[in-house]
Short mmCIF file of N, CA and C in Angstrom, two decimals:
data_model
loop_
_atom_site.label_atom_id
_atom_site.label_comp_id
_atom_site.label_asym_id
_atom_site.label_seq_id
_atom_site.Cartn_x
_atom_site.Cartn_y
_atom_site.Cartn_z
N UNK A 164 0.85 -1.18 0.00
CA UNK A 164 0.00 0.00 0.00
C UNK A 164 0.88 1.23 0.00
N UNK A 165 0.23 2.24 -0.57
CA UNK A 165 1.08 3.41 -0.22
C UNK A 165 0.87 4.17 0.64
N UNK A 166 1.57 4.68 1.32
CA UNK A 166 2.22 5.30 2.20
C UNK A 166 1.91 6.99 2.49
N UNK A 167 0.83 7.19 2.45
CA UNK A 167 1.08 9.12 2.77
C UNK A 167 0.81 9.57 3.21
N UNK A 168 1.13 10.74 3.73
CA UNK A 168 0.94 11.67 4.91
C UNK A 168 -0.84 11.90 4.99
N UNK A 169 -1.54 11.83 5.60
CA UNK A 169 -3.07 11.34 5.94
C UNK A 169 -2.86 12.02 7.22
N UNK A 170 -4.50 12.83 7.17
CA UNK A 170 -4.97 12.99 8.49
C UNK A 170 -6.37 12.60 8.73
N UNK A 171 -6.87 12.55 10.23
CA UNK A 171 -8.10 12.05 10.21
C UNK A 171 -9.09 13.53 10.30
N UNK A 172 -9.96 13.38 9.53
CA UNK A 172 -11.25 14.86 8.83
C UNK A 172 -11.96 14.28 10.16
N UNK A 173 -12.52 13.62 10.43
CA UNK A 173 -13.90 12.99 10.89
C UNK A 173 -14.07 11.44 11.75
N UNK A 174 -14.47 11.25 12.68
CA UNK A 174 -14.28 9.95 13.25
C UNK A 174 -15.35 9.61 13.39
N UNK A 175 -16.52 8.46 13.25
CA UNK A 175 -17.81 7.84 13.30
C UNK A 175 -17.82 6.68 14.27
N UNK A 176 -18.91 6.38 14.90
CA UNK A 176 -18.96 4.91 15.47
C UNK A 176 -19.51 4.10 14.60
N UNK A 177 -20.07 4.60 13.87
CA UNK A 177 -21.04 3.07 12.81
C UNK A 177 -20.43 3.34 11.57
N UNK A 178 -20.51 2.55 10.71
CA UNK A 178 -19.57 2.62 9.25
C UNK A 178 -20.24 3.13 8.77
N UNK A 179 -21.61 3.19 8.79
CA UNK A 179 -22.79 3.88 7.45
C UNK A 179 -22.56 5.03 7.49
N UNK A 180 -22.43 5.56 8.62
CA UNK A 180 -21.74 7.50 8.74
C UNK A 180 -20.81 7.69 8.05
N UNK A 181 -19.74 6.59 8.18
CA UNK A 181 -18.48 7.03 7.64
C UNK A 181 -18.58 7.00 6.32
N UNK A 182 -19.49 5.93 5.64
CA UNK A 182 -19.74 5.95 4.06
C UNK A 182 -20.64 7.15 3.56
N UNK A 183 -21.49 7.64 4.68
CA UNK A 183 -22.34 9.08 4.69
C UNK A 183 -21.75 9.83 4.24
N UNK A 184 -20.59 10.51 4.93
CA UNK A 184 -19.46 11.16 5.16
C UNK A 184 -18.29 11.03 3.40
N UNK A 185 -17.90 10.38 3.05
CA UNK A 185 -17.15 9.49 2.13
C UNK A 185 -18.82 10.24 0.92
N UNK A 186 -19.55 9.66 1.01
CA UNK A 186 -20.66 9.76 -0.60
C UNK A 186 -20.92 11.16 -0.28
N UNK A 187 -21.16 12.23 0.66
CA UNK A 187 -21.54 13.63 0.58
C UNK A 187 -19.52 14.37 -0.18
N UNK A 188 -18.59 13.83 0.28
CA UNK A 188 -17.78 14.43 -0.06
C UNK A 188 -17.83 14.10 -1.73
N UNK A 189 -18.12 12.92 -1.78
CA UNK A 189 -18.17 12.72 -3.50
C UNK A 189 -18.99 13.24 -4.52
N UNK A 190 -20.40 13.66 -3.49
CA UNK A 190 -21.55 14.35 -3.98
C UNK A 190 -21.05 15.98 -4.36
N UNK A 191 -20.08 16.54 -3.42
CA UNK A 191 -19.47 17.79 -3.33
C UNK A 191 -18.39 17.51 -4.91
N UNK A 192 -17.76 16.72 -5.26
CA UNK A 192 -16.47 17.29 -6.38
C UNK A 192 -15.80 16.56 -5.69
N UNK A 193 -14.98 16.38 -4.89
CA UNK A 193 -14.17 16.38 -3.83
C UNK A 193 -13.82 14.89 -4.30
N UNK A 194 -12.15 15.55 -4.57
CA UNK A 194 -10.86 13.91 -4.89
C UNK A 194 -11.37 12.81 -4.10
N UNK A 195 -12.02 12.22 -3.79
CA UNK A 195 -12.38 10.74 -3.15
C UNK A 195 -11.38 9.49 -2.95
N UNK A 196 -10.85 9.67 -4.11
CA UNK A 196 -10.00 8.76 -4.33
C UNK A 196 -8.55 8.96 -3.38
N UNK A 197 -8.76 10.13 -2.76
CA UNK A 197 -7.76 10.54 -1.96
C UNK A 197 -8.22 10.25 -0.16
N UNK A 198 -8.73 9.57 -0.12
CA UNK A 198 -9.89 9.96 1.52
C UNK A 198 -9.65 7.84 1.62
N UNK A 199 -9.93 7.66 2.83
CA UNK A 199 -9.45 6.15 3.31
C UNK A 199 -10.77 6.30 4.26
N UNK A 200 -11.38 5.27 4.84
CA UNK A 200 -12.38 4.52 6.04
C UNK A 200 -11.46 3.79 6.62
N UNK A 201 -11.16 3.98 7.71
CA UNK A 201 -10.08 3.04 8.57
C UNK A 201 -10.87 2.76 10.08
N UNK A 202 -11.06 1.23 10.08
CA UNK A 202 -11.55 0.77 11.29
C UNK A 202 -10.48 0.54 12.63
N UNK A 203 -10.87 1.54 13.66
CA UNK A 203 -9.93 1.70 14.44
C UNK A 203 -10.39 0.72 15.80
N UNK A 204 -9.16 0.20 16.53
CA UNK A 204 -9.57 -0.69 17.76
C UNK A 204 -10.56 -1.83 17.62
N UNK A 205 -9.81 -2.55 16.06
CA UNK A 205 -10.55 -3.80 15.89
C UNK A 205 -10.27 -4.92 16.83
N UNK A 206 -11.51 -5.79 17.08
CA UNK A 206 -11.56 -6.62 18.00
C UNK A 206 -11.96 -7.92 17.33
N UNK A 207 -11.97 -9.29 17.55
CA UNK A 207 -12.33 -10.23 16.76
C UNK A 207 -13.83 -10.83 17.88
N UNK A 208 -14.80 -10.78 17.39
CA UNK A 208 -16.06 -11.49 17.99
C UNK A 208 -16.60 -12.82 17.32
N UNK A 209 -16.93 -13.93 18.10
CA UNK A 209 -17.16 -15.07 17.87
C UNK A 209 -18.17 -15.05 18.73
N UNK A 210 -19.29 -15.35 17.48
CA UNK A 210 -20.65 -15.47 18.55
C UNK A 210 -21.20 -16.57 18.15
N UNK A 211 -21.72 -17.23 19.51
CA UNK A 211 -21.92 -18.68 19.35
C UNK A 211 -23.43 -18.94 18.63
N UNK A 212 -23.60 -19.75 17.59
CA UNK A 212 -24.96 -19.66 16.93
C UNK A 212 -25.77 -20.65 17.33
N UNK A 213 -24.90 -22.00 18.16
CA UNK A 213 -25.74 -22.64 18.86
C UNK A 213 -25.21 -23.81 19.05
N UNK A 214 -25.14 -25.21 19.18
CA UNK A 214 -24.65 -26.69 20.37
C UNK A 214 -24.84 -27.92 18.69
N UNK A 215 -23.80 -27.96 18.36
CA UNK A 215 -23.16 -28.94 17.13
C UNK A 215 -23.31 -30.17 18.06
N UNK A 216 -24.42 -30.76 17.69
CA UNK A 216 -24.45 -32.19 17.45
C UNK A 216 -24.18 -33.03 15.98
N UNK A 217 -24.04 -34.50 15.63
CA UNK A 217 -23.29 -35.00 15.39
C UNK A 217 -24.06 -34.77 13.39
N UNK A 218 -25.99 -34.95 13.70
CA UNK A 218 -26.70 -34.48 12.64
C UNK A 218 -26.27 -33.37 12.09
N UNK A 219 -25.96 -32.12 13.14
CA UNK A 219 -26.02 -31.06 12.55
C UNK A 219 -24.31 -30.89 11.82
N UNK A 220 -23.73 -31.89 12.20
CA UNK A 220 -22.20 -31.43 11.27
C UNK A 220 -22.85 -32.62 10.24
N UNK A 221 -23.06 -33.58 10.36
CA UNK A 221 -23.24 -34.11 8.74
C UNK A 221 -24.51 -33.33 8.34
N UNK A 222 -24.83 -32.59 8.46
CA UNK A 222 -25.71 -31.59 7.53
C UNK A 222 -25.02 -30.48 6.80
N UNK A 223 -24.47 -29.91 8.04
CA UNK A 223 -23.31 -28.54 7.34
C UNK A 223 -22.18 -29.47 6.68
N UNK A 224 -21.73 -30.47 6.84
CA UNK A 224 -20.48 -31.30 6.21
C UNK A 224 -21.50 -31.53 4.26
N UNK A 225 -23.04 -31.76 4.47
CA UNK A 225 -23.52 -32.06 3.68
C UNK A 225 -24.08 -30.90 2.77
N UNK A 226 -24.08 -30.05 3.38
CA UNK A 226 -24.56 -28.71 2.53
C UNK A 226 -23.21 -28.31 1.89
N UNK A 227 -21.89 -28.07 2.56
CA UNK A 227 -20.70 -27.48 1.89
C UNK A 227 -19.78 -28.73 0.72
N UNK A 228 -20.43 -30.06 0.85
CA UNK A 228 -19.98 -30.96 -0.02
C UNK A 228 -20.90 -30.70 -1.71
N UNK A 229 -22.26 -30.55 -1.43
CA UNK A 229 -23.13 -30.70 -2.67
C UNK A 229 -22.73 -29.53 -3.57
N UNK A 230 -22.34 -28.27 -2.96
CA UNK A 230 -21.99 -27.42 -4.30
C UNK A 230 -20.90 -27.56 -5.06
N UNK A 231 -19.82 -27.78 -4.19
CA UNK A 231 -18.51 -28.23 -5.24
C UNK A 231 -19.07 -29.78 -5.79
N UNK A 232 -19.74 -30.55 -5.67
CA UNK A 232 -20.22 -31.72 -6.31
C UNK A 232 -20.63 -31.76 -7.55
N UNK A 233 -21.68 -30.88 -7.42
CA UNK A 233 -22.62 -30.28 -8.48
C UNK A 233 -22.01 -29.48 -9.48
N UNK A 234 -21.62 -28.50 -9.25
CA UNK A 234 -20.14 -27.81 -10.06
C UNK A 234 -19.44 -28.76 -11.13
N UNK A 235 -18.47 -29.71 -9.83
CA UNK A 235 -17.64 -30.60 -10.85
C UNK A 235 -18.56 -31.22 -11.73
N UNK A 236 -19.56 -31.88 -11.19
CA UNK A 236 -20.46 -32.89 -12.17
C UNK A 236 -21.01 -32.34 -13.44
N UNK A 237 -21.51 -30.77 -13.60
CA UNK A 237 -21.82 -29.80 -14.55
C UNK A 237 -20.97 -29.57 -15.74
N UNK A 238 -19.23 -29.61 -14.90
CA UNK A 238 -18.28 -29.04 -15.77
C UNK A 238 -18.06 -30.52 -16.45
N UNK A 239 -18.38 -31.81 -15.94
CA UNK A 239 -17.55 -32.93 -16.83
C UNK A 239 -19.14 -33.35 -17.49
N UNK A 240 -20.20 -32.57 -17.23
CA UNK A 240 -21.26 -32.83 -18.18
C UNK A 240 -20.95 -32.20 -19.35
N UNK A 241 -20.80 -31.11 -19.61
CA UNK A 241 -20.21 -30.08 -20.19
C UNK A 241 -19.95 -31.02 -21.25
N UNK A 242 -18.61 -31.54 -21.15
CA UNK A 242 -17.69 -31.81 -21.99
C UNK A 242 -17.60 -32.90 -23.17
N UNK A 243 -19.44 -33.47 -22.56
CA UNK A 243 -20.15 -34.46 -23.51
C UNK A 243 -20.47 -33.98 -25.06
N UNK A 244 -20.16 -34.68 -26.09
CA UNK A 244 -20.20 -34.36 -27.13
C UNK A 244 -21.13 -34.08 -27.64
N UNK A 245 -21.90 -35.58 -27.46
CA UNK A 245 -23.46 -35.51 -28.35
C UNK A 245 -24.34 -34.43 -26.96
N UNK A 246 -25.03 -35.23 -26.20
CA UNK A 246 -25.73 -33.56 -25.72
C UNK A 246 -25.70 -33.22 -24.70
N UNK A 247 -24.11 -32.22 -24.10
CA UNK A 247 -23.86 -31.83 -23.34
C UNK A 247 -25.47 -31.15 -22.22
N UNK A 248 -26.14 -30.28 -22.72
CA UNK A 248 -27.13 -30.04 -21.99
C UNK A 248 -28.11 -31.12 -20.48
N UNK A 249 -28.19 -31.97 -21.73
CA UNK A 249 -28.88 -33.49 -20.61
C UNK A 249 -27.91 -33.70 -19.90
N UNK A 250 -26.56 -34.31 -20.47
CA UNK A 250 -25.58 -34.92 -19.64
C UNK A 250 -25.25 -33.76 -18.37
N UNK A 251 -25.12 -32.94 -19.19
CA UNK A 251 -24.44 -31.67 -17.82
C UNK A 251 -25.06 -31.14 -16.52
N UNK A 252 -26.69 -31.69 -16.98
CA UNK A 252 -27.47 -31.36 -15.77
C UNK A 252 -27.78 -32.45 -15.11
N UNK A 253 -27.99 -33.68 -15.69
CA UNK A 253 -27.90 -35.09 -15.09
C UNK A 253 -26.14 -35.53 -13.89
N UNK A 254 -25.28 -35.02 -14.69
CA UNK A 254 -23.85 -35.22 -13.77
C UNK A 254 -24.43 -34.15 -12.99
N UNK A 255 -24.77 -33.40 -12.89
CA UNK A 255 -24.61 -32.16 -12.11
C UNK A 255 -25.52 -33.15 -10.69
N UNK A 256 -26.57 -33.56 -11.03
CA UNK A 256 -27.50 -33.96 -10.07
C UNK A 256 -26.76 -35.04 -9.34
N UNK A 257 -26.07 -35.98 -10.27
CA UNK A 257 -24.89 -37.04 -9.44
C UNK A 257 -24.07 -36.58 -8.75
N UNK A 258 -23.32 -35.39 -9.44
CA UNK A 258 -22.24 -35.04 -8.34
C UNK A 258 -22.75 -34.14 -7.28
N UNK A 259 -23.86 -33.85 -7.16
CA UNK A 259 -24.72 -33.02 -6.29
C UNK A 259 -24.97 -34.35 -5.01
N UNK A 260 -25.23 -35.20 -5.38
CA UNK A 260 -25.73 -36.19 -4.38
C UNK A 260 -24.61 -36.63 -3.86
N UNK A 261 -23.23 -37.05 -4.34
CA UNK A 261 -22.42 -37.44 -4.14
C UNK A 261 -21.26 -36.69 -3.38
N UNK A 262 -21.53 -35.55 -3.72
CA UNK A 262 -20.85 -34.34 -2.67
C UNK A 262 -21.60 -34.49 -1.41
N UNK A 263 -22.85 -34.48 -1.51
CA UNK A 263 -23.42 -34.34 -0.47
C UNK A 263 -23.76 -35.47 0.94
N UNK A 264 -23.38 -36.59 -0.08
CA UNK A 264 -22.76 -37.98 1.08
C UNK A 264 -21.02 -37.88 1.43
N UNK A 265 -20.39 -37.42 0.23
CA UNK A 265 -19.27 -37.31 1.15
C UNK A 265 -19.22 -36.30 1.81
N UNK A 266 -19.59 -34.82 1.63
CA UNK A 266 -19.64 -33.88 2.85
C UNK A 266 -20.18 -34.63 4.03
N UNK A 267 -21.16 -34.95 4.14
CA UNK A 267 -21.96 -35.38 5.20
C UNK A 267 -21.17 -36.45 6.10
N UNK A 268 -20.29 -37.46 5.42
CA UNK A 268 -19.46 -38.03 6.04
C UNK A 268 -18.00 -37.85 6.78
N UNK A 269 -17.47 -36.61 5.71
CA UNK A 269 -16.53 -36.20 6.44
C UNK A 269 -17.09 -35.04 7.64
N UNK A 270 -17.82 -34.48 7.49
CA UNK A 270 -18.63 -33.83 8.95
C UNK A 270 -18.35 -34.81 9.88
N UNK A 271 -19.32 -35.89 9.71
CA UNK A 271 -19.70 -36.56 11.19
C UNK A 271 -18.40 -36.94 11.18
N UNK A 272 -16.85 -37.59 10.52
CA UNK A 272 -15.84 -38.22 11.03
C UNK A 272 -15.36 -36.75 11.71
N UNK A 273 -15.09 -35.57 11.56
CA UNK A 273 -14.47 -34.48 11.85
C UNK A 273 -15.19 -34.26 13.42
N UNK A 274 -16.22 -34.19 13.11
CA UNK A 274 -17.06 -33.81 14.64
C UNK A 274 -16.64 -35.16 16.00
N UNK A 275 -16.47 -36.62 15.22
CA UNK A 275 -16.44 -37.34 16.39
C UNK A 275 -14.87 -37.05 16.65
N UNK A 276 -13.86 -36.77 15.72
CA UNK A 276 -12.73 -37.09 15.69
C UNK A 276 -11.96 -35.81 16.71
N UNK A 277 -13.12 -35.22 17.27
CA UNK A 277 -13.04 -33.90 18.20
C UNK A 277 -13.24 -33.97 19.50
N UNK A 278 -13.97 -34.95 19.31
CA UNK A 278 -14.54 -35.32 20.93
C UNK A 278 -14.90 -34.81 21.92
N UNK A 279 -15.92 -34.14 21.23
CA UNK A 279 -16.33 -33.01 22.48
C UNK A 279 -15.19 -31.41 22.80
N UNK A 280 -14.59 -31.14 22.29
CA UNK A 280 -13.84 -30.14 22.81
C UNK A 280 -14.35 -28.85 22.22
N UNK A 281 -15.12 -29.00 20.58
CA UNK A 281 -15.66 -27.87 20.07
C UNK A 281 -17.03 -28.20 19.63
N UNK A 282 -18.34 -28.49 20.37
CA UNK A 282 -19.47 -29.29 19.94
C UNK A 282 -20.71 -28.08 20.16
N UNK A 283 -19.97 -26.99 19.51
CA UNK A 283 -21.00 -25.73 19.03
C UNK A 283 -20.13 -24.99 17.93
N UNK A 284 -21.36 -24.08 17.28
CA UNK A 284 -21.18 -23.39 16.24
C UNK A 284 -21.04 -22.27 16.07
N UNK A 285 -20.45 -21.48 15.46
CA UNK A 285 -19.77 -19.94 15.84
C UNK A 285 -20.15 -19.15 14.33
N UNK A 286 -19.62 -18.22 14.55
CA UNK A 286 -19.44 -17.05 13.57
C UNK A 286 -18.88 -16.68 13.69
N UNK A 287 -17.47 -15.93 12.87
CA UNK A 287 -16.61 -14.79 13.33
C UNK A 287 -17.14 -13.56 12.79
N UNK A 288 -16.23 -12.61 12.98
CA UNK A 288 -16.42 -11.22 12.65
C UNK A 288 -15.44 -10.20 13.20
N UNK A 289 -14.66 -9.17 12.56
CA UNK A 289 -14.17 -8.20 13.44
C UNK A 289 -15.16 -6.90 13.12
N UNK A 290 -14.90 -6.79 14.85
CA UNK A 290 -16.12 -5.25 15.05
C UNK A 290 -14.62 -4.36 15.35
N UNK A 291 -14.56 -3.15 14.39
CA UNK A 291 -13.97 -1.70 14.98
C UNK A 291 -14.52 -1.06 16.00
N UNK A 292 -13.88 -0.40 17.07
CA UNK A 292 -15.08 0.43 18.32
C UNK A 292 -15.60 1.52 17.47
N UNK A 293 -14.56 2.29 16.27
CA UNK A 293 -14.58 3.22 15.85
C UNK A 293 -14.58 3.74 14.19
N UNK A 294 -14.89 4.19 13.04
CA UNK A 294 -14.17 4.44 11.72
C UNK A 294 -13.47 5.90 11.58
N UNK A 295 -12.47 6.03 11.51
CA UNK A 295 -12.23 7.42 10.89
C UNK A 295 -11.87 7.67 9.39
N UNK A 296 -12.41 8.74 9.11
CA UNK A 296 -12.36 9.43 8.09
C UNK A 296 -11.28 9.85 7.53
N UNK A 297 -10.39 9.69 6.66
CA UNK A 297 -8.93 10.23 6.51
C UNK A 297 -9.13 10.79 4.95
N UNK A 298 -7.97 11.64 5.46
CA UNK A 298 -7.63 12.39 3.82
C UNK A 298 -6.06 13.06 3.91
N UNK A 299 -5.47 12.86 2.50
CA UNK A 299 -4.24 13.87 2.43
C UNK A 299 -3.86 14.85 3.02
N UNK A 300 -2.86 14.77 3.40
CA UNK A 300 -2.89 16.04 4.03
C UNK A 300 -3.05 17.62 3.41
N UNK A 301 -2.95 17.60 1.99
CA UNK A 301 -2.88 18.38 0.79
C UNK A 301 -5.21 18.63 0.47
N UNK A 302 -5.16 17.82 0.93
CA UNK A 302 -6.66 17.78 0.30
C UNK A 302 -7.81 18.30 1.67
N UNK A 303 -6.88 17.58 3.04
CA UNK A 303 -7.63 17.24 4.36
C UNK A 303 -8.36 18.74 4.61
N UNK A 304 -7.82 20.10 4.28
CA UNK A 304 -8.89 21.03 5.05
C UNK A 304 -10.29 21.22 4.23
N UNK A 305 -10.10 21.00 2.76
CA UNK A 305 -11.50 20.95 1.92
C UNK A 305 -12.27 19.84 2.43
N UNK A 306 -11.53 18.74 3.11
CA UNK A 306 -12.33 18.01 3.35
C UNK A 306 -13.33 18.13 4.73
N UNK A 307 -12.57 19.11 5.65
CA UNK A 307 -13.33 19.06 6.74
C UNK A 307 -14.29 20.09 6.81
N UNK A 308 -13.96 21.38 6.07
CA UNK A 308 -14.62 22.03 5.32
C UNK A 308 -16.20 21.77 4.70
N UNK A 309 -16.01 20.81 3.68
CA UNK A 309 -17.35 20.33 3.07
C UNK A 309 -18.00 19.55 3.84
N UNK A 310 -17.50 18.44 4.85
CA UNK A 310 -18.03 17.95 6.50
C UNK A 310 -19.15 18.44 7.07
N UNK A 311 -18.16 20.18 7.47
CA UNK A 311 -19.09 21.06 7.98
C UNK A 311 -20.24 21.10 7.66
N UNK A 312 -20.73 21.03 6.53
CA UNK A 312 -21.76 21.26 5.47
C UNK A 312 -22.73 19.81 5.57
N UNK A 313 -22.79 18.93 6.18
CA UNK A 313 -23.25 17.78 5.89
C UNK A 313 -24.34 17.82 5.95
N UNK A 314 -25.60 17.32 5.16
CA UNK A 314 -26.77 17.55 5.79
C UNK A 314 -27.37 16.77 6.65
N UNK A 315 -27.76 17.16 7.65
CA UNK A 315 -28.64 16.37 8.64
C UNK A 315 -29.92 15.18 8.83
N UNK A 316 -30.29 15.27 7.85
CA UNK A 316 -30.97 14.27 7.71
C UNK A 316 -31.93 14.60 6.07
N UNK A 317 -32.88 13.99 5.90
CA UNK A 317 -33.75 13.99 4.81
C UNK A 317 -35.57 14.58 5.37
N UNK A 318 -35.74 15.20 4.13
CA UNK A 318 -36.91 15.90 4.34
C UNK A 318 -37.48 15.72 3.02
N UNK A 319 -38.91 16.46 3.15
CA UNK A 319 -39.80 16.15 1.74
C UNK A 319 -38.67 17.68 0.42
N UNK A 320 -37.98 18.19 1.24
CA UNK A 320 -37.64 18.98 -0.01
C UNK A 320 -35.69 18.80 -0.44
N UNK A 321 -35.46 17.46 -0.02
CA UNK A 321 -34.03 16.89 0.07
C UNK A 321 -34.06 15.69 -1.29
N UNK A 322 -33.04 16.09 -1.91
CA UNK A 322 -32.89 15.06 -3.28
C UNK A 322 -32.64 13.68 -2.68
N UNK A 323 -32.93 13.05 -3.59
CA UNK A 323 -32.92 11.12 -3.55
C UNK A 323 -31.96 10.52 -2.84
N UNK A 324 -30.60 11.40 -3.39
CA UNK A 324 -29.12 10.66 -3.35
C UNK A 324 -28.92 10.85 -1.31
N UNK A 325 -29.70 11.83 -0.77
CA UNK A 325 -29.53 11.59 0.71
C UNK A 325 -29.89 10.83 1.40
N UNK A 326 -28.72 10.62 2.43
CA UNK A 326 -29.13 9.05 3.10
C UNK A 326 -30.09 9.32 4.50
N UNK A 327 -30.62 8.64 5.07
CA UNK A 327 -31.46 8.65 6.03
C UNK A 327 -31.20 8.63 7.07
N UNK A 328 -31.28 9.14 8.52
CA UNK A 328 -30.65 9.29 9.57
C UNK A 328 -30.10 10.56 10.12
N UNK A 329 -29.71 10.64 10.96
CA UNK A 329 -29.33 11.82 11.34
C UNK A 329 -27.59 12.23 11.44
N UNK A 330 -27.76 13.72 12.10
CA UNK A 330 -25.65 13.60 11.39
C UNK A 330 -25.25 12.79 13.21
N UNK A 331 -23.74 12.62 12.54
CA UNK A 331 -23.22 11.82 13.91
C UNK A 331 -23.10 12.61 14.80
N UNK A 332 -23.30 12.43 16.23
CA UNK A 332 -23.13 13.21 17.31
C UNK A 332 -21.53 13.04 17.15
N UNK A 333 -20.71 12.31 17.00
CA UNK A 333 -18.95 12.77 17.20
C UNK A 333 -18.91 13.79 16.38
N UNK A 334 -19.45 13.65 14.89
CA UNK A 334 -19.04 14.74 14.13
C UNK A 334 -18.05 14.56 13.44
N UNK A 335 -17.60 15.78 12.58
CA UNK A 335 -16.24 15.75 11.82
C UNK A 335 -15.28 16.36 12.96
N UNK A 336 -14.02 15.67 13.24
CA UNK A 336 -13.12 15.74 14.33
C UNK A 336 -12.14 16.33 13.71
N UNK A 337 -11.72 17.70 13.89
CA UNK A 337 -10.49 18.59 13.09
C UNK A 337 -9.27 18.36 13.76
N UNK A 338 -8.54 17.57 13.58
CA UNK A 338 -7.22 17.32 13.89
C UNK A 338 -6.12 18.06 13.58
#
């Protein structure tokens, strides 16, 4: 990446501000291509979606086997001479079934072969506490500038392109 002197215009807690922020400067003229969204004080969250029993991994083992199944079986239908169409959707349905017994099998061997140590299901995600707004340092006072200007929310006499909500209580932060 490159490297340049950047300051922060504006700091948000929710990203939609910061993209608020980011589409009104673009709505203004304003170099865009010069301005960054940087998620500050990222944290990694794993939230549990619920208690993996042995069905439910040969199900997810069986759902993530049938699409690459189906796929391959499509592409070597494909390649049938006389009539690729039938053949390609017929393999497709074989390798659809056949992904979907071996997913399903390597699930349940993976889940017993664990033994209890991870017998729930997660999600990841990183949450930022914060986004700030950055720009050149060459560009950064137009930018905090046109900030100033943001409009506050939408009304019956406000064009289409405005987004809904109100402005951020942090605001644009002049550094």
């Amino acid at each position: 990446m490159n490297e340049r002197a950047r300051r922060t215009v504006a700091s948000y807690t929710i990203y939609q501000e910061a993209e608020r922020a980011v589409d009104h400067l673009s709505d203004q003229g304003f170099p865009v291509e010069r301005v960054a969204i940087i998620g500050q004080d990222v944290r990694l969250v794993e939230q549990v979606t619920g208690r993996m029993r042995p069905g439910g991994a040969a199900l997810h083992g069986a759902a993530s086997g049938a699409l690459p199944g189906g796929l391959i079986g499509w592409i070597f239908g494909l390649l049938n001479w006389l009539d690729p169409v039938v053949s390609g959707l017929l393999l497709a349905l074989y390798g659809l079934v056949f992904g979907a017994l071996v997913g399903a099998l390597l699930g349940l061997l993976v889940h017993a072969a664990q033994r209890g140590r991870r017998d729930f299901a997660s999600v990841s995600f990183m949450q930022p506490s914060r986004y700030d707004v950055v720009a050149d340092d060459a560009v950064a006072d137009e930018a905090v500038r046109l900030l100033a200007e943001l409009p506050s929310g939408t009304g019956p006499g406000t064009s289409s392109r405005a987004w809904k909500g109100s402005r951020p209580q942090s605001g644009p932060a002049v550094t």
